[in-house]
Structures are given as C-alpha cells and as structure tokens.
Coordinates of C-alpha atoms in Angstrom, one line a residue:
X164 CA -4.5 -6.7 20.7
X165 CA -4.7 -7.3 17.1
X166 CA -1.5 -6.0 16.5
X167 CA 0.9 -7.8 18.7
X168 CA -1.8 -10.9 18.4
X169 CA -0.3 -10.6 14.0
X170 CA 3.1 -8.9 15.6
X171 CA 3.6 -12.7 18.4
X172 CA 3.1 -15.0 15.6
X173 CA 5.1 -13.1 12.6
X174 CA 7.7 -13.1 15.2
X175 CA 7.2 -16.8 16.3
X176 CA 6.9 -17.7 12.1
X177 CA 9.6 -15.9 11.3
X178 CA 11.6 -17.8 14.8
X179 CA 11.1 -21.5 13.0
X180 CA 12.3 -20.2 9.6
X181 CA 15.2 -18.0 10.4
X182 CA 17.9 -19.6 9.3
X183 CA 20.8 -18.8 9.9
X184 CA 19.7 23.7 32.3
X185 CA 19.3 24.9 28.1
X186 CA 22.6 26.0 26.1
X187 CA 23.1 28.6 25.0
X188 CA 22.2 29.4 21.2
X189 CA 25.4 29.1 18.6
X190 CA 25.9 31.4 16.9
X191 CA 29.7 32.6 14.4
X192 CA 30.1 35.8 17.0
X193 CA 32.8 35.7 18.7
X194 CA 31.4 36.6 21.9
X195 CA 30.3 33.4 21.8
X196 CA 32.3 31.3 20.3
X197 CA 35.5 32.1 21.9
X198 CA 34.3 30.6 25.6
X199 CA 33.2 27.3 22.9
X200 CA 36.7 26.8 22.6
X201 CA 38.6 27.2 26.0
X202 CA 36.1 24.7 27.2
X203 CA 36.8 22.0 24.0
X204 CA 40.5 22.1 25.2
X205 CA 40.2 22.2 29.1
X206 CA 38.0 19.6 30.0
X207 CA 36.1 16.6 28.2
X208 CA 32.6 16.0 27.5
X209 CA 31.3 13.5 29.5
X210 CA 29.7 11.7 26.2
X211 CA 33.5 12.5 25.1
X212 CA 34.3 10.2 28.2
X213 CA 31.1 7.6 27.4
X214 CA 32.4 7.5 23.4
X215 CA 36.6 6.7 25.1
X216 CA 35.2 4.4 27.7
X217 CA 33.3 2.2 25.1
X218 CA 36.4 2.7 22.0
X219 CA 39.2 1.6 24.3
X220 CA 42.2 1.1 22.7
X221 CA 40.2 -0.2 19.5
X222 CA 40.7 2.5 17.3
X223 CA 43.2 4.7 16.0
X224 CA 42.9 8.4 15.6
X225 CA 43.1 8.4 12.2
X226 CA 41.0 5.0 11.1
X227 CA 37.7 5.2 10.0
X228 CA 34.0 4.7 11.5
X229 CA 30.7 4.2 10.8
X230 CA 28.4 7.3 14.0
X231 CA 24.7 7.7 15.5
X232 CA 24.8 11.2 16.8
X233 CA 22.0 12.2 19.9
X234 CA 21.8 16.7 20.1
X235 CA 20.3 17.9 23.3
X236 CA 17.3 18.8 22.3
X237 CA 16.7 22.0 24.5
X238 CA 19.8 23.2 22.4
X239 CA 17.4 23.8 20.2
X240 CA 15.0 25.7 21.1
X241 CA 14.3 28.5 18.9
X242 CA 13.5 26.0 15.8
X243 CA 9.9 25.3 18.5
X244 CA 8.6 22.4 20.2
X245 CA 10.7 19.0 20.6
X246 CA 8.5 16.2 20.9
X247 CA 9.2 13.2 22.6
X248 CA 8.2 9.7 21.3
X249 CA 6.1 8.6 24.0
X250 CA 4.6 12.3 22.8
X251 CA 3.8 10.9 19.0
X252 CA 2.1 8.2 20.4
X253 CA -0.3 11.6 18.7
X254 CA 0.4 10.9 15.1
X255 CA -0.7 14.9 14.5
X256 CA 2.5 16.0 16.1
X257 CA 5.1 14.1 13.5
X258 CA 5.6 17.1 11.1
X259 CA 5.9 19.2 13.5
X260 CA 8.2 17.5 15.0
X261 CA 9.7 16.5 11.8
X262 CA 10.3 19.8 10.5
X263 CA 12.4 20.8 14.8
X264 CA 14.2 18.4 13.5
X265 CA 15.5 19.3 10.6
X266 CA 16.6 22.6 11.5
X267 CA 18.2 21.4 14.2
X268 CA 20.0 19.1 12.1
X269 CA 20.6 21.5 9.8
X270 CA 22.3 23.7 12.4
X271 CA 24.7 20.5 14.1
X272 CA 26.3 20.1 11.0
X273 CA 26.3 23.2 9.8
X274 CA 28.7 23.7 13.5
X275 CA 30.8 20.7 12.5
X276 CA 32.0 21.9 9.3
X277 CA 32.3 25.4 10.1
X278 CA 35.0 23.3 12.5
X279 CA 36.6 22.1 10.3
X280 CA 35.9 18.3 11.6
X281 CA 35.5 15.8 8.3
X282 CA 32.0 14.2 8.5
X283 CA 30.3 12.0 6.3
X284 CA 26.6 12.1 6.6
X285 CA 24.4 9.5 6.1
X286 CA 20.6 9.4 7.3
X287 CA 19.6 12.3 9.3
X288 CA 16.6 11.2 12.7
X289 CA 14.1 13.1 13.6
X290 CA 10.9 11.1 15.4
X291 CA 13.1 7.8 17.4
X292 CA 15.9 10.1 18.6
X293 CA 17.5 13.8 17.5
X294 CA 21.0 13.8 15.4
X295 CA 22.0 11.8 12.7
X296 CA 24.6 8.5 10.5
X297 CA 27.4 8.8 9.1
X298 CA 31.0 8.4 8.9
X299 CA 34.2 9.9 10.3
X300 CA 37.7 9.1 11.6
X301 CA 38.0 8.5 15.2
X302 CA 39.7 11.8 16.1
X303 CA 36.8 13.7 14.1
X304 CA 34.7 11.3 16.0
X305 CA 35.9 12.6 19.6
X306 CA 35.2 16.5 18.5
X307 CA 32.1 15.7 18.0
X308 CA 31.6 13.8 20.5
X309 CA 33.2 17.0 22.6
X310 CA 31.1 19.6 21.4
X311 CA 27.9 20.6 23.7
X312 CA 25.0 20.1 21.8
X313 CA 25.8 16.8 21.6
X314 CA 24.2 14.0 24.4
X315 CA 26.2 11.0 22.3
X316 CA 28.4 9.5 19.5
X317 CA 28.2 6.0 19.8
X318 CA 29.9 3.9 16.9
X319 CA 28.3 1.6 15.3
X320 CA 28.0 -2.2 15.9
X321 CA 27.9 -4.6 12.2
X322 CA 26.0 -7.9 11.8
X323 CA 27.3 -10.8 9.6
X324 CA 24.3 -11.3 6.5
X325 CA 21.8 -14.2 7.7
X326 CA 21.5 -17.2 4.8
X327 CA 18.4 -19.2 4.0
X328 CA 18.9 -22.4 3.4
X329 CA 17.3 -24.8 0.3
X330 CA 13.8 -26.0 0.5
X331 CA 12.4 -22.6 2.1
X332 CA 9.3 -23.4 1.3
X333 CA 8.3 -26.4 2.5
X334 CA 10.3 -25.1 5.4
X335 CA 7.3 -22.3 5.3
X336 CA 5.0 -24.4 5.0
X337 CA 5.7 -26.7 7.8
X338 CA 6.5 -23.9 10.5
X339 CA 3.1 -23.0 9.5
X340 CA 0.5 -26.1 10.6
X341 CA 2.9 -25.3 13.8
X342 CA 1.3 -22.3 14.4
X343 CA -1.6 -23.9 13.1
X344 CA -2.3 -20.7 10.7
X345 CA -5.5 -22.3 9.0
X346 CA -7.3 -21.2 11.9
X347 CA -5.8 -18.2 12.8
X348 CA -6.5 -17.2 9.2
X349 CA -10.2 -17.0 9.7
X350 CA -9.9 -14.6 11.6
X351 CA -6.6 -12.7 11.2
X352 CA -5.1 -12.2 7.9
X353 CA -3.9 -8.9 8.8
X354 CA -6.5 -6.8 7.1
X355 CA -4.7 -2.7 7.6
X356 CA -1.7 -3.7 8.7
X357 CA 1.6 -2.4 7.2
X358 CA 4.8 -4.5 8.0
X359 CA 8.1 -3.3 8.0
X360 CA 10.7 -6.0 7.1
X361 CA 14.1 -4.4 7.5
X362 CA 16.1 -7.2 6.2
X363 CA 18.5 -8.1 2.2
X364 CA 15.4 -6.9 0.2
X365 CA 12.5 -9.0 -1.6
X366 CA 12.0 -10.0 -4.7
X367 CA 8.7 -8.4 -5.8
X368 CA 7.3 -9.5 -8.8
X369 CA 7.1 -13.1 -7.2
X370 CA 3.4 -14.3 -7.1
X371 CA 3.2 -14.3 -3.8
X372 CA 3.1 -10.0 -3.2
X373 CA -0.1 -9.3 -3.6
X374 CA -3.8 -8.2 -1.9
X375 CA -6.8 -9.1 -2.2
X376 CA -9.3 -7.4 -2.6
X377 CA -10.1 -7.3 0.7
X378 CA -6.7 -6.4 1.3
X379 CA -6.9 -3.7 -1.2
X380 CA -9.8 -2.0 0.3
X381 CA -8.3 -2.0 3.6
X382 CA -4.7 -0.7 2.8
X383 CA -3.1 1.3 4.9
X384 CA -1.0 3.0 2.3
X385 CA -3.0 3.7 0.0
X386 CA -1.1 5.5 -3.1
X387 CA -0.9 3.6 -6.2
X388 CA 2.4 4.8 -8.4
X389 CA 5.2 6.6 -7.5
X390 CA 3.9 10.0 -7.7
X391 CA 1.6 9.6 -5.3
X392 CA 4.6 7.9 -3.5
X393 CA 6.3 10.9 -3.9
X394 CA 3.6 13.3 -3.0
X395 CA 2.6 10.7 0.2
X396 CA 6.6 11.5 1.3
X397 CA 6.6 15.6 0.6
X398 CA 3.9 16.3 2.9
X399 CA 5.0 13.0 6.0
X400 CA 9.3 15.0 4.9
X401 CA 10.3 11.6 4.5
X402 CA 13.6 12.8 2.4
X403 CA 14.7 9.5 1.9
X404 CA 14.6 8.5 -1.6
X405 CA 12.2 5.3 -2.0
X406 CA 10.2 3.7 -4.4
X407 CA 6.9 2.1 -5.4
X408 CA 6.8 -1.9 -6.3
X409 CA 3.6 -2.5 -5.6
X410 CA 0.1 -2.2 -3.4
X411 CA 1.4 -5.3 -2.2
X412 CA 5.0 -3.0 -0.8
X413 CA 4.2 0.7 -1.0
X414 CA 7.6 1.6 -0.2
X415 CA 11.1 0.5 -0.8
X416 CA 14.8 1.3 -0.4
X417 CA 18.8 0.8 0.4
X418 CA 19.6 1.8 2.6
X419 CA 23.5 0.4 2.6
X420 CA 23.6 1.4 -1.1
X421 CA 22.0 4.5 -0.9
X422 CA 19.4 3.7 -4.0
X423 CA 16.7 1.7 -5.3
X424 CA 18.0 -1.9 -5.9
X425 CA 15.7 -4.1 -3.9
X426 CA 15.6 -7.0 -5.1
X427 CA 17.2 -9.9 -2.9
X428 CA 19.3 -11.6 -5.1
X429 CA 21.9 -13.5 -3.6
X430 CA 20.9 -14.5 0.0
X431 CA 17.1 -14.6 -0.1
X432 CA 17.3 -13.7 3.7
X433 CA 14.8 -11.2 3.2
X434 CA 13.1 -13.1 0.5
X435 CA 12.2 -16.0 3.2
X436 CA 11.2 -13.9 5.8
X437 CA 9.1 -11.3 3.1
X438 CA 7.4 -14.5 2.3
X439 CA 6.8 -15.3 6.5
X440 CA 5.3 -12.2 6.9
X441 CA 3.3 -11.9 4.1
X442 CA 3.7 -13.8 1.4
X443 CA -0.7 -14.7 -0.5
X444 CA -2.1 -17.8 -1.2
X445 CA -0.1 -20.5 -3.4
X446 CA -1.1 -23.2 -4.9
X447 CA 2.0 -25.5 -5.4
X448 CA 2.6 -28.5 -7.3
X449 CA 3.0 -30.9 -4.4
X450 CA -0.8 -29.9 -4.1
X451 CA 0.0 -28.0 -1.0
X452 CA -0.8 -24.5 0.0
X453 CA 1.6 -21.9 1.2
X454 CA 0.3 -19.0 2.8
X455 CA 2.1 -16.5 5.3
X456 CA 0.9 -15.8 8.9
X457 CA -0.4 -12.2 7.8
X458 CA -1.2 -12.3 4.4
X459 CA -3.2 -9.1 3.1
X460 CA -0.8 -7.2 5.5
X461 CA 1.0 -4.7 3.0
X462 CA 5.2 -4.2 3.4
X463 CA 7.9 -1.7 3.2
X464 CA 11.3 -3.3 1.8
X465 CA 13.8 -2.0 3.8
X466 CA 16.9 -3.3 2.5
X467 CA 20.4 -2.9 5.5
X468 CA 22.4 -5.2 3.6
X469 CA 24.4 -4.0 0.6
X470 CA 24.1 -5.7 -3.1
X471 CA 27.9 -7.3 -2.2
X472 CA 29.1 -6.6 2.0
X473 CA 28.6 -9.7 3.6
X474 CA 26.3 -6.8 7.2
X475 CA 25.0 -4.7 8.3
X476 CA 25.1 -1.7 11.1
X477 CA 23.1 -0.2 12.9
X478 CA 24.3 3.3 10.7
X479 CA 21.8 1.8 8.1
X480 CA 19.1 -0.1 10.1
X481 CA 19.1 3.0 12.7
X482 CA 17.9 5.2 9.9
X483 CA 15.6 2.4 8.4
X484 CA 13.8 1.9 11.8
X485 CA 13.0 6.1 11.8
X486 CA 11.2 5.5 8.4
X487 CA 8.9 3.2 9.7
X488 CA 7.4 4.9 11.8
X489 CA 7.1 7.8 9.7
X490 CA 5.2 5.5 7.6
X491 CA 3.1 4.3 9.4
X492 CA 4.5 0.6 10.2
X493 CA 2.6 -1.2 12.7
X494 CA 5.2 -4.1 13.6
X495 CA 8.8 -3.9 12.6
X496 CA 10.5 -7.3 11.4
X497 CA 13.9 -7.9 12.4
X498 CA 15.8 -10.9 11.3
X499 CA 19.2 -10.2 12.3
X500 CA 21.8 -10.3 15.0
X501 CA 24.8 -11.3 16.6
X502 CA 24.8 -14.7 19.1
X503 CA 25.3 -14.5 23.1
X504 CA 24.0 -10.8 22.9
X505 CA 24.8 -9.6 26.3
X506 CA 22.9 -6.5 27.4
X507 CA 25.7 -4.2 28.6
X508 CA 26.9 -4.4 24.8
X509 CA 24.1 -3.9 23.4
X510 CA 24.4 -0.1 21.9
X511 CA 22.3 2.7 22.8
X512 CA 21.4 4.3 19.9
X513 CA 20.0 0.7 19.2
X514 CA 18.2 0.3 22.8
X515 CA 16.4 4.1 22.0
X516 CA 15.8 3.4 18.8
X517 CA 13.3 0.5 19.5
X518 CA 12.4 2.0 23.0
X519 CA 10.9 5.3 21.1
X520 CA 9.5 3.0 18.4
X521 CA 7.8 0.7 20.9
X522 CA 6.9 4.2 22.9
X523 CA 5.5 6.0 19.5
X524 CA 3.3 3.0 18.4
X525 CA 5.3 0.2 16.5
X526 CA 5.7 -3.6 17.8
X527 CA 9.8 -4.5 17.0
X528 CA 9.7 -8.1 16.3
X529 CA 13.4 -9.5 16.5
X530 CA 15.1 -13.0 16.1
X531 CA 16.6 -14.6 18.8
X532 CA 18.7 -16.6 17.5
X533 CA 19.3 -20.2 16.5
X534 CA 22.4 -20.5 18.4
X535 CA 20.0 -23.3 20.7
X536 CA 22.9 -23.7 23.6
X537 CA 26.1 -22.1 24.0
X538 CA 29.1 -23.2 21.9
X539 CA 26.0 -24.6 19.4
X540 CA 28.1 -26.0 16.1
X541 CA 31.7 -26.2 18.2
X542 CA 30.8 -28.6 21.2
X543 CA 28.0 -29.6 23.4
X544 CA 27.1 -28.3 26.7
X545 CA 28.7 -29.2 29.9
X546 CA 25.7 -31.8 31.5
X547 CA 25.9 -30.1 35.2
X548 CA 25.6 -27.2 33.5
X549 CA 23.2 -27.0 30.3
X550 CA 23.5 -23.0 29.3
X551 CA 20.4 -23.3 26.6
X552 CA 20.2 -19.3 27.1
X553 CA 21.6 -17.8 24.6
X554 CA 19.7 -14.8 22.8
X555 CA 20.9 -13.2 20.4
X556 CA 21.6 -9.2 20.0
X557 CA 19.9 -6.5 19.3
X558 CA 16.8 -9.1 20.3
X559 CA 18.2 -8.1 24.3
X560 CA 16.9 -4.4 24.3
X561 CA 14.5 -3.6 26.0
X562 CA 10.5 -3.1 24.3
X563 CA 11.9 -5.2 21.4
X564 CA 9.6 -8.7 21.0
X565 CA 12.3 -11.4 20.5
X566 CA 10.9 -15.0 20.1

C-alpha cells in the first residue's frame, strides 16, 4: 500500500508539472536443418504474418527499422526452467531466469547470424520478456519473424522528446501545494524506496539530490562507489554498463547513446521530473521551500533520449524497464509519450513490458499527457461533442498507472 500511495502521489505531481508442444532443439546437423529451411520457403509463420499486417506498406525491404524480438521460451528448455513475470514476484528466481535467458538469447542470435541475417544487437531482455532489441532491414526483420523459435517481431515505435518550460521551480512549488505535500511528508517521505526515472537524464550535481541520515539508513541500493556497484551488477547478472553517481543516484545509464553520459543539459525535462519525484529540501531565495514528493527515495537515472536526438524509441526504454526491474525499483516513472493514443495502435512490446513489470511488483507510472482535448493547440472542441478524453500513449497500456 505504501508503494502504491507514493506512486500515485508521484504521478499526480508529475502530471501537474509535466510540460510537454515444444519445438525441436535447433542443432547444426543437416537432418534438422533441411526440413527447417523447407518450412521457411513454403509457409509464412504467424509472427511474420503479424509483422506484415502491422507494417502494411510503410517500409521497403532494405529500409532499416528498430526491432523488439520476443522468443518462445519453451523452445529453449534445454537450458533449464523459464520463469514467467508472475513467478518472478519471488525475487530469488531473478538469477536463474537471467542465466536461462542469457543462454537462450545467445543461441537465438547465433542461429540468426548463421543464416546470414544481418541484425545489430542493442540490448538483451530476460525478466520482462525473453528476447532482445536491435536494428535490421525490414527484409531481414521478416526473416527473423519466420524463424520457428520466434514468438513475435515488433517494429520499435518512436516518441518525441518532451521539454520543460521556464521557471520550473516555481511550478514545482505550486504543484506541491496542490497535493498538500507538507501534510504527506510526515507520513510518507520515500525512505527505502527506489524510483527509476526513464527520461532525458539528470543533473546529479544539483544540491537537491541528496539523502539525509534517515534516507541513507533506509536506502535500498546500499553501494557507495563504482566498485560496489559493479559487484552488485555482477551478482544480479546485469550486463548494462551503468555508472555510480551518488548515494541518491546509485545507478545511471544512457541507453540511447550506449554510454554513461547521463547529465541533462538540453531539455532539462528529466531533471525537472527527477526533482519532482525525489528532490530533497531546498530553501529558495524567495523564502519558500522546495521539496519533491518522495525526497528520501533513491533514483535510477535511465536516460533514453540521446544527446542530439529529438526523441526516443521502444527499443531503448524497454531495455531500461528491464534493468529497472532487475535493480529492484519499486516504481518506474515514464514522463513521455505521444498524444491521443489508441490501444489498437499500442505496441505489444510496450504492453508486455509494462504488464510484466507490474506482475513482478514494480508500479509503472506514465504521464497521461497535456493535450487537454481533441485538437488541442489547433482548434477548440465542438460544443455538442466536447472530447476531453485525450489519453497519451503508452499511458493507455493496461496495468500502467496513468494520471
């Protein structure tokens, strides 16, 4: 209940401040290879048919696309037991599931390479789903979808980068008043909580990002330097590089650029959201006091917007969700998306990721959007049919917490 209350407060404040039968083992012997090749030539798999339906005529064969590839776990039973997200609510199963996924993903990628399919791997997935993300031509994406151990191949959907307007501090103070944050603080301050902010990065040197003695005592990730973080990653089977920044921000990574450049110096949207979530008490020159919703919570700064990009894509934030769950995040904050979403257009990869994270025990809080009504910014709604039901995507995903 404590986690749900904190997460609901978090997304409420965020909304107010948001500005913008098993298959055979695939061996290399000719006895199995010949029938497999024949099947590919004579009949399209369900995964390929679904990919073609979703893609329509949007892509040329040689056009590069981002992909999220999901594998059939039962086809890799030789590597042991596979645990579903619901079963992974038992965190003791994280390591055996990760070990199973590593071997299954390596075998799948090896077969893809052996068949001459060009695929650029970005990230492997193990807890929220079995598979990986990367890039390939649309033609090669169809070939991957035709492989019998592939459950689905989804083309990665893109999202624009949100931006923060001027004077964000004053707005954050105002939002704190609206949710009566001063009364909440005495009962809920985020101590012992870990919140993953999937956004444009963070200025971790800002004086608001600190823990008091209470927060330090209760902190969930207890590492105090890079060496200890590396040891934690090794024990948790986390392959993402990642960097230790402080007790407040014990893990950070730039998924878009695939490096540790995490400092938000552009849109400052991630900085704004991180402060809203967990900025600690700051006395301002005006005499007012600023404080985030959960000031004693730790932050995972998971950057999915590149230094020079105008947006992000599923192939990055799905990997960030996977790592957040691995690191034990109590809540994931995704203040991103596109307006006027439809469930029929929402990617299955996003739906699966958010659902899996929720089943494992992590609340995924997503911005509902700021569009206010249909046609916002272009025209006013029709008086007879006022449509104020504009929900953003991926906030419309089932099992996500959208406000």
